[in-house]
Amino acid sequence: MRALLLSSLSLLSGVPCLSAQKMPAAGDPDRVVAVYPLAEAVDRAMEHAGRSLRGDDVPPQTMRDECHKRLRNAICRFVQPPLGDGEHVVDLGSERLVALVRPTQAAWIDDFFRRLAAADHAARLDATFERVTIPAARLAEILGRQDLPDHVEVLLDAEQLKALHTGTRERDGPLSWRFPHATWMIFGGGMSFVTDWKTVPLRGQDERLVAPVLGTVHDGVEFEVQYVPLPADRIGFSITGEWNIVDWKTPPRSKHIGDRDYVIDEPDSLATKFDATLTMDKPVPFAFGRRIGDDVMLMVFVPKSR
């Protein structure tokens, strides 16, 4: 891929990159090499930046680099047709992207940047969210499916959303997006447990004290959701994260020190990553989650336009 890009880009050297530049890929008649300037798109995104994903003040260059990365990631995740083998969108310096793609994909990227140029970057997309635990058989019935995969990502209509609310709802809260920034959240919390025991000397004494060694495990979900304006007036949501499900029923074990047994209650846990994209014509409720035994744990989002 590197040799092909270098060969094709050498023919574009010296050409001012004020708009997308395209040429046939060297040795590949089915693809083109396109160079896209990012400065204008990043400038507009920066107008309404100022806070990092986790709410801390960050230097302008750090935020600029973040905007650049998220623009590139949005293209890679949503381009149509999807990227296949031998097709790439990568950075070309700090202010440009280079794409080795089919002509139809290059046309989609052109439309993507036109949509961004016309979009109101000050506009927010607001939502509420909650975690719902529901039997897998019941969720399959609600969605009209015979069976469910281990990972679920689905758009919901009003009746399906109402039916989901019969499950165990654990919490809800506000959420707000501005493209290209993503919202990063942790749902659940850190739980402490005794992972070992050790003896420690007491200062100024010959005696030793048996003390626990503590560990912490996150029981819940950590995720990031990005809202993306797409060509043809569509919108997309890019979702990445990790579920960590802790089995607190794991039998404890013990460690014998001196004449006593000390309990170690380290639980087993199941960690699984997820990576999903959802596209829609307008903001509608959606959910993503995974099966945990006979149940499904879902994060349910209810977007609403401002």
Short mmCIF file of C-alpha atoms in Angstrom, two decimals:
data_model
loop_
_atom_site.label_atom_id
_atom_site.label_comp_id
_atom_site.label_asym_id
_atom_site.label_seq_id
_atom_site.Cartn_x
_atom_site.Cartn_y
_atom_site.Cartn_z
CA MET A 1 0.00 0.00 0.00
CA ARG A 2 2.83 2.40 0.90
CA ALA A 3 4.66 1.85 -2.42
CA LEU A 4 1.43 2.33 -4.40
CA LEU A 5 0.59 5.57 -2.59
CA LEU A 6 4.11 6.96 -2.92
CA SER A 7 4.15 6.20 -6.64
CA SER A 8 0.79 7.90 -7.18
CA LEU A 9 1.45 10.84 -4.83
CA SER A 10 4.70 11.68 -6.59
CA LEU A 11 2.61 12.78 -9.56
CA LEU A 12 0.60 15.10 -7.30
CA SER A 13 3.62 16.77 -5.70
CA GLY A 14 3.66 20.49 -6.29
CA VAL A 15 -0.10 20.62 -6.95
CA PRO A 16 -1.76 23.08 -4.53
CA CYS A 17 -4.23 21.10 -2.38
CA LEU A 18 -7.05 23.68 -2.23
CA SER A 19 -9.68 21.07 -3.10
CA ALA A 20 -9.65 17.29 -3.46
CA GLN A 21 -7.08 16.14 -5.99
CA LYS A 22 -7.63 12.76 -7.66
CA MET A 23 -5.72 10.56 -10.07
CA PRO A 24 -5.73 6.87 -11.05
CA ALA A 25 -3.81 4.69 -8.64
CA ALA A 26 -0.53 3.52 -10.15
CA GLY A 27 -0.86 -0.12 -11.19
CA ASP A 28 -4.49 -0.36 -9.99
CA PRO A 29 -7.08 0.58 -12.64
CA ASP A 30 -10.02 0.02 -10.25
CA ARG A 31 -8.97 2.62 -7.67
CA VAL A 32 -8.00 6.25 -7.41
CA VAL A 33 -5.74 8.19 -5.08
CA ALA A 34 -7.43 11.28 -3.65
CA VAL A 35 -5.93 13.94 -1.40
CA TYR A 36 -8.31 15.93 0.81
CA PRO A 37 -7.43 19.15 2.67
CA LEU A 38 -8.68 19.17 6.26
CA ALA A 39 -7.82 22.69 7.45
CA GLU A 40 -11.25 24.22 6.74
CA ALA A 41 -13.21 21.29 8.20
CA VAL A 42 -11.03 21.24 11.32
CA ASP A 43 -11.28 25.04 11.68
CA ARG A 44 -15.07 24.84 11.73
CA ALA A 45 -15.03 22.00 14.23
CA MET A 46 -12.68 23.96 16.45
CA GLU A 47 -15.09 26.92 16.59
CA HIS A 48 -17.22 25.04 19.10
CA ALA A 49 -14.53 22.94 20.78
CA GLY A 50 -12.74 24.03 23.93
CA ARG A 51 -13.38 21.08 26.21
CA SER A 52 -11.96 17.59 25.92
CA LEU A 53 -14.06 14.43 25.88
CA ARG A 54 -13.66 14.07 29.63
CA GLY A 55 -14.31 17.71 30.47
CA ASP A 56 -10.74 18.94 31.04
CA ASP A 57 -9.25 22.03 29.40
CA VAL A 58 -6.81 21.03 26.68
CA PRO A 59 -4.37 22.98 24.47
CA PRO A 60 -5.75 24.11 21.07
CA GLN A 61 -3.28 21.93 19.13
CA THR A 62 -4.32 18.85 21.09
CA MET A 63 -7.97 19.55 20.31
CA ARG A 64 -7.08 20.21 16.67
CA ASP A 65 -5.32 16.84 16.44
CA GLU A 66 -8.37 15.21 18.03
CA CYS A 67 -10.71 16.80 15.47
CA HIS A 68 -8.44 15.63 12.65
CA LYS A 69 -8.44 12.06 13.99
CA ARG A 70 -12.20 11.95 14.42
CA LEU A 71 -12.85 13.26 10.92
CA ARG A 72 -10.65 10.51 9.51
CA ASN A 73 -12.26 7.84 11.70
CA ALA A 74 -15.77 8.96 10.70
CA ILE A 75 -14.89 8.60 7.01
CA CYS A 76 -13.34 5.15 7.55
CA ARG A 77 -16.35 3.89 9.49
CA PHE A 78 -19.19 5.27 7.36
CA VAL A 79 -17.86 5.51 3.77
CA GLN A 80 -20.08 3.78 1.20
CA PRO A 81 -19.38 1.26 -0.14
CA PRO A 82 -17.40 0.17 2.95
CA LEU A 83 -13.63 -0.01 2.69
CA GLY A 84 -12.42 -3.38 1.45
CA ASP A 85 -9.08 -5.10 1.20
CA GLY A 86 -6.42 -2.79 -0.19
CA GLU A 87 -8.52 0.36 0.42
CA HIS A 88 -7.31 2.94 2.93
CA VAL A 89 -7.86 6.46 4.27
CA VAL A 90 -4.77 7.70 6.13
CA ASP A 91 -3.16 10.93 7.30
CA LEU A 92 -0.94 12.87 4.94
CA GLY A 93 0.82 15.25 7.30
CA SER A 94 -1.14 17.25 9.84
CA GLU A 95 -3.71 18.91 7.54
CA ARG A 96 -4.56 16.42 4.80
CA LEU A 97 -5.93 12.94 4.22
CA VAL A 98 -5.01 10.61 1.39
CA ALA A 99 -7.43 7.92 0.25
CA LEU A 100 -6.76 4.86 -1.90
CA VAL A 101 -10.33 3.98 -2.83
CA ARG A 102 -12.77 3.16 -5.58
CA PRO A 103 -14.26 6.10 -7.52
CA THR A 104 -17.66 5.56 -5.84
CA GLN A 105 -16.02 5.82 -2.42
CA ALA A 106 -14.13 8.96 -3.46
CA ALA A 107 -17.45 10.50 -4.55
CA TRP A 108 -18.95 9.65 -1.13
CA ILE A 109 -16.02 11.35 0.64
CA ASP A 110 -16.56 14.43 -1.57
CA ASP A 111 -20.22 14.47 -0.48
CA PHE A 112 -19.17 13.99 3.15
CA PHE A 113 -17.04 17.15 3.11
CA ARG A 114 -19.78 19.08 1.29
CA ARG A 115 -22.23 18.04 4.02
CA LEU A 116 -19.81 19.22 6.70
CA ALA A 117 -19.32 22.56 4.95
CA ALA A 118 -23.09 23.13 5.00
CA ALA A 119 -23.67 21.77 8.52
CA ASP A 120 -24.19 23.95 11.56
CA HIS A 121 -21.37 22.87 13.84
CA ALA A 122 -22.95 24.83 16.69
CA ALA A 123 -25.99 22.56 16.63
CA ARG A 124 -26.20 19.91 19.33
CA LEU A 125 -27.91 16.56 19.27
CA ASP A 126 -29.30 15.81 22.72
CA ALA A 127 -30.42 12.47 24.13
CA THR A 128 -31.31 10.58 27.26
CA PHE A 129 -29.92 7.14 27.96
CA GLU A 130 -30.45 4.24 30.30
CA ARG A 131 -29.26 0.70 30.89
CA VAL A 132 -31.92 -1.98 30.48
CA THR A 133 -31.55 -5.64 31.44
CA ILE A 134 -34.11 -7.90 29.78
CA PRO A 135 -34.47 -11.65 29.10
CA ALA A 136 -33.02 -12.54 25.68
CA ALA A 137 -36.21 -14.40 24.71
CA ARG A 138 -38.30 -11.33 25.51
CA LEU A 139 -35.99 -9.02 23.52
CA ALA A 140 -36.13 -11.36 20.52
CA GLU A 141 -39.94 -11.20 20.74
CA ILE A 142 -39.91 -7.38 20.92
CA LEU A 143 -37.60 -7.12 17.90
CA GLY A 144 -39.49 -9.77 15.92
CA ARG A 145 -36.47 -12.07 15.62
CA GLN A 146 -36.14 -15.80 15.99
CA ASP A 147 -32.81 -15.51 17.76
CA LEU A 148 -30.33 -12.88 18.89
CA PRO A 149 -26.59 -12.60 18.23
CA ASP A 150 -24.20 -12.15 21.15
CA HIS A 151 -23.88 -8.46 20.28
CA VAL A 152 -26.98 -6.39 19.51
CA GLU A 153 -27.22 -3.01 17.80
CA VAL A 154 -30.64 -1.95 16.59
CA LEU A 155 -32.86 1.02 15.73
CA LEU A 156 -36.08 1.10 17.76
CA ASP A 157 -39.57 2.24 16.91
CA ALA A 158 -41.95 3.71 19.50
CA GLU A 159 -43.63 0.40 20.34
CA GLN A 160 -40.33 -1.41 20.78
CA LEU A 161 -39.02 1.36 23.00
CA LYS A 162 -42.15 1.19 25.17
CA ALA A 163 -41.85 -2.60 25.46
CA LEU A 164 -38.20 -2.34 26.54
CA HIS A 165 -39.24 -0.23 29.49
CA THR A 166 -40.82 -3.32 31.03
CA GLY A 167 -37.27 -4.60 31.65
CA THR A 168 -35.09 -3.70 34.62
CA ARG A 169 -34.14 -0.05 34.11
CA GLU A 170 -31.16 0.99 36.17
CA ARG A 171 -30.50 4.67 35.41
CA ASP A 172 -31.01 7.40 32.87
CA GLY A 173 -29.31 10.72 32.21
CA PRO A 174 -28.64 13.56 29.74
CA LEU A 175 -26.21 13.40 26.86
CA SER A 176 -25.20 15.92 24.21
CA TRP A 177 -23.10 15.68 21.03
CA ARG A 178 -21.38 18.12 18.71
CA PHE A 179 -19.62 16.63 15.70
CA PRO A 180 -16.80 15.65 15.40
CA HIS A 181 -16.36 15.19 19.15
CA ALA A 182 -17.49 12.02 20.89
CA THR A 183 -19.04 11.53 24.29
CA TRP A 184 -17.09 9.19 26.55
CA MET A 185 -18.87 7.64 29.50
CA ILE A 186 -18.46 5.01 32.20
CA PHE A 187 -21.58 3.24 33.37
CA GLY A 188 -21.17 1.23 36.54
CA GLY A 189 -18.34 1.59 39.03
CA GLY A 190 -15.15 0.25 40.52
CA MET A 191 -15.55 -2.55 43.04
CA SER A 192 -12.87 -3.53 45.56
CA PHE A 193 -11.95 -7.08 46.53
CA VAL A 194 -9.22 -8.92 48.45
CA THR A 195 -6.76 -10.38 45.95
CA ASP A 196 -4.13 -11.62 48.42
CA TRP A 197 -2.86 -11.45 52.02
CA LYS A 198 0.64 -10.59 53.18
CA THR A 199 2.51 -10.11 56.44
CA VAL A 200 3.97 -6.70 57.21
CA PRO A 201 6.24 -5.73 60.13
CA LEU A 202 4.99 -3.40 62.84
CA ARG A 203 7.29 -0.43 63.37
CA GLY A 204 9.45 -0.82 66.46
CA GLN A 205 8.07 -4.28 67.23
CA ASP A 206 9.04 -7.85 66.46
CA GLU A 207 5.46 -8.80 65.64
CA ARG A 208 4.09 -8.90 62.08
CA LEU A 209 0.59 -7.99 60.95
CA VAL A 210 -1.42 -9.89 58.35
CA ALA A 211 -2.87 -7.34 55.93
CA PRO A 212 -5.08 -7.66 52.82
CA VAL A 213 -3.91 -6.77 49.32
CA LEU A 214 -6.80 -5.03 47.61
CA GLY A 215 -7.69 -5.00 43.94
CA THR A 216 -10.34 -3.13 41.95
CA VAL A 217 -12.46 -4.26 39.04
CA HIS A 218 -14.88 -2.20 36.94
CA ASP A 219 -18.36 -3.71 36.81
CA GLY A 220 -20.25 -2.10 33.95
CA VAL A 221 -19.65 -0.58 30.54
CA GLU A 222 -17.23 2.04 29.25
CA PHE A 223 -18.15 3.47 25.87
CA GLU A 224 -17.77 6.32 23.44
CA VAL A 225 -20.49 7.53 21.08
CA GLN A 226 -19.86 9.86 18.13
CA TYR A 227 -22.63 11.55 16.18
CA VAL A 228 -21.74 12.00 12.47
CA PRO A 229 -23.54 14.09 9.80
CA LEU A 230 -23.56 11.98 6.62
CA PRO A 231 -24.25 12.59 2.91
CA ALA A 232 -27.83 12.56 1.66
CA ASP A 233 -28.91 14.26 4.91
CA ARG A 234 -28.45 11.08 6.91
CA ILE A 235 -26.85 10.80 10.34
CA GLY A 236 -24.74 8.09 11.89
CA PHE A 237 -23.63 6.97 15.33
CA SER A 238 -20.24 5.36 15.87
CA ILE A 239 -20.05 3.33 19.09
CA THR A 240 -16.97 1.72 20.60
CA GLY A 241 -16.31 0.47 24.08
CA GLU A 242 -16.04 -2.47 26.41
CA TRP A 243 -18.41 -4.39 28.64
CA ASN A 244 -16.93 -5.81 31.83
CA ILE A 245 -19.28 -8.18 33.62
CA VAL A 246 -18.17 -9.33 37.07
CA ASP A 247 -19.30 -12.66 38.50
CA TRP A 248 -19.56 -11.97 42.22
CA LYS A 249 -20.76 -15.54 42.77
CA THR A 250 -17.25 -16.86 42.09
CA PRO A 251 -16.39 -19.19 45.01
CA PRO A 252 -13.83 -17.60 47.34
CA ARG A 253 -10.53 -19.26 48.12
CA SER A 254 -8.23 -18.98 51.10
CA LYS A 255 -4.59 -18.49 51.97
CA HIS A 256 -3.09 -20.12 55.04
CA ILE A 257 -0.80 -17.88 57.09
CA GLY A 258 0.38 -18.97 60.51
CA ASP A 259 -2.46 -20.87 62.12
CA ARG A 260 -5.32 -19.16 60.25
CA ASP A 261 -7.00 -19.16 56.83
CA TYR A 262 -7.65 -15.80 55.20
CA VAL A 263 -10.36 -15.38 52.56
CA ILE A 264 -9.52 -14.18 49.02
CA ASP A 265 -12.69 -13.03 47.23
CA GLU A 266 -11.30 -12.15 43.77
CA PRO A 267 -14.20 -12.52 41.29
CA ASP A 268 -14.13 -13.79 37.72
CA SER A 269 -14.98 -11.25 35.05
CA LEU A 270 -15.87 -11.27 31.37
CA ALA A 271 -14.55 -8.36 29.29
CA THR A 272 -15.66 -7.98 25.69
CA LYS A 273 -15.15 -5.10 23.26
CA PHE A 274 -17.85 -3.84 20.93
CA ASP A 275 -17.70 -1.77 17.79
CA ALA A 276 -20.89 -0.72 16.03
CA THR A 277 -22.17 1.83 13.53
CA LEU A 278 -25.80 2.82 13.06
CA THR A 279 -27.18 5.06 10.31
CA MET A 280 -30.58 6.69 10.10
CA ASP A 281 -32.50 9.40 8.24
CA LYS A 282 -33.35 11.33 11.41
CA PRO A 283 -32.64 10.90 15.13
CA VAL A 284 -34.55 7.85 16.39
CA PRO A 285 -34.11 5.68 19.49
CA PHE A 286 -31.46 2.99 19.25
CA ALA A 287 -29.81 0.42 21.49
CA PHE A 288 -26.64 -1.60 21.66
CA GLY A 289 -25.58 -4.31 24.05
CA ARG A 290 -24.67 -7.95 24.56
CA ARG A 291 -26.04 -11.21 25.88
CA ILE A 292 -25.12 -12.17 29.44
CA GLY A 293 -26.34 -15.73 29.93
CA ASP A 294 -30.11 -15.75 29.45
CA ASP A 295 -30.36 -11.95 29.61
CA VAL A 296 -29.33 -9.05 27.40
CA MET A 297 -27.82 -5.89 28.85
CA LEU A 298 -28.63 -2.90 26.64
CA MET A 299 -27.69 0.76 26.56
CA VAL A 300 -30.77 2.51 25.17
CA PHE A 301 -30.46 6.01 23.66
CA VAL A 302 -33.37 8.30 22.87
CA PRO A 303 -32.04 11.18 20.72
CA LYS A 304 -34.05 14.33 20.18
CA SER A 305 -33.35 17.23 17.86
CA ARG A 306 -32.99 20.74 19.18
#
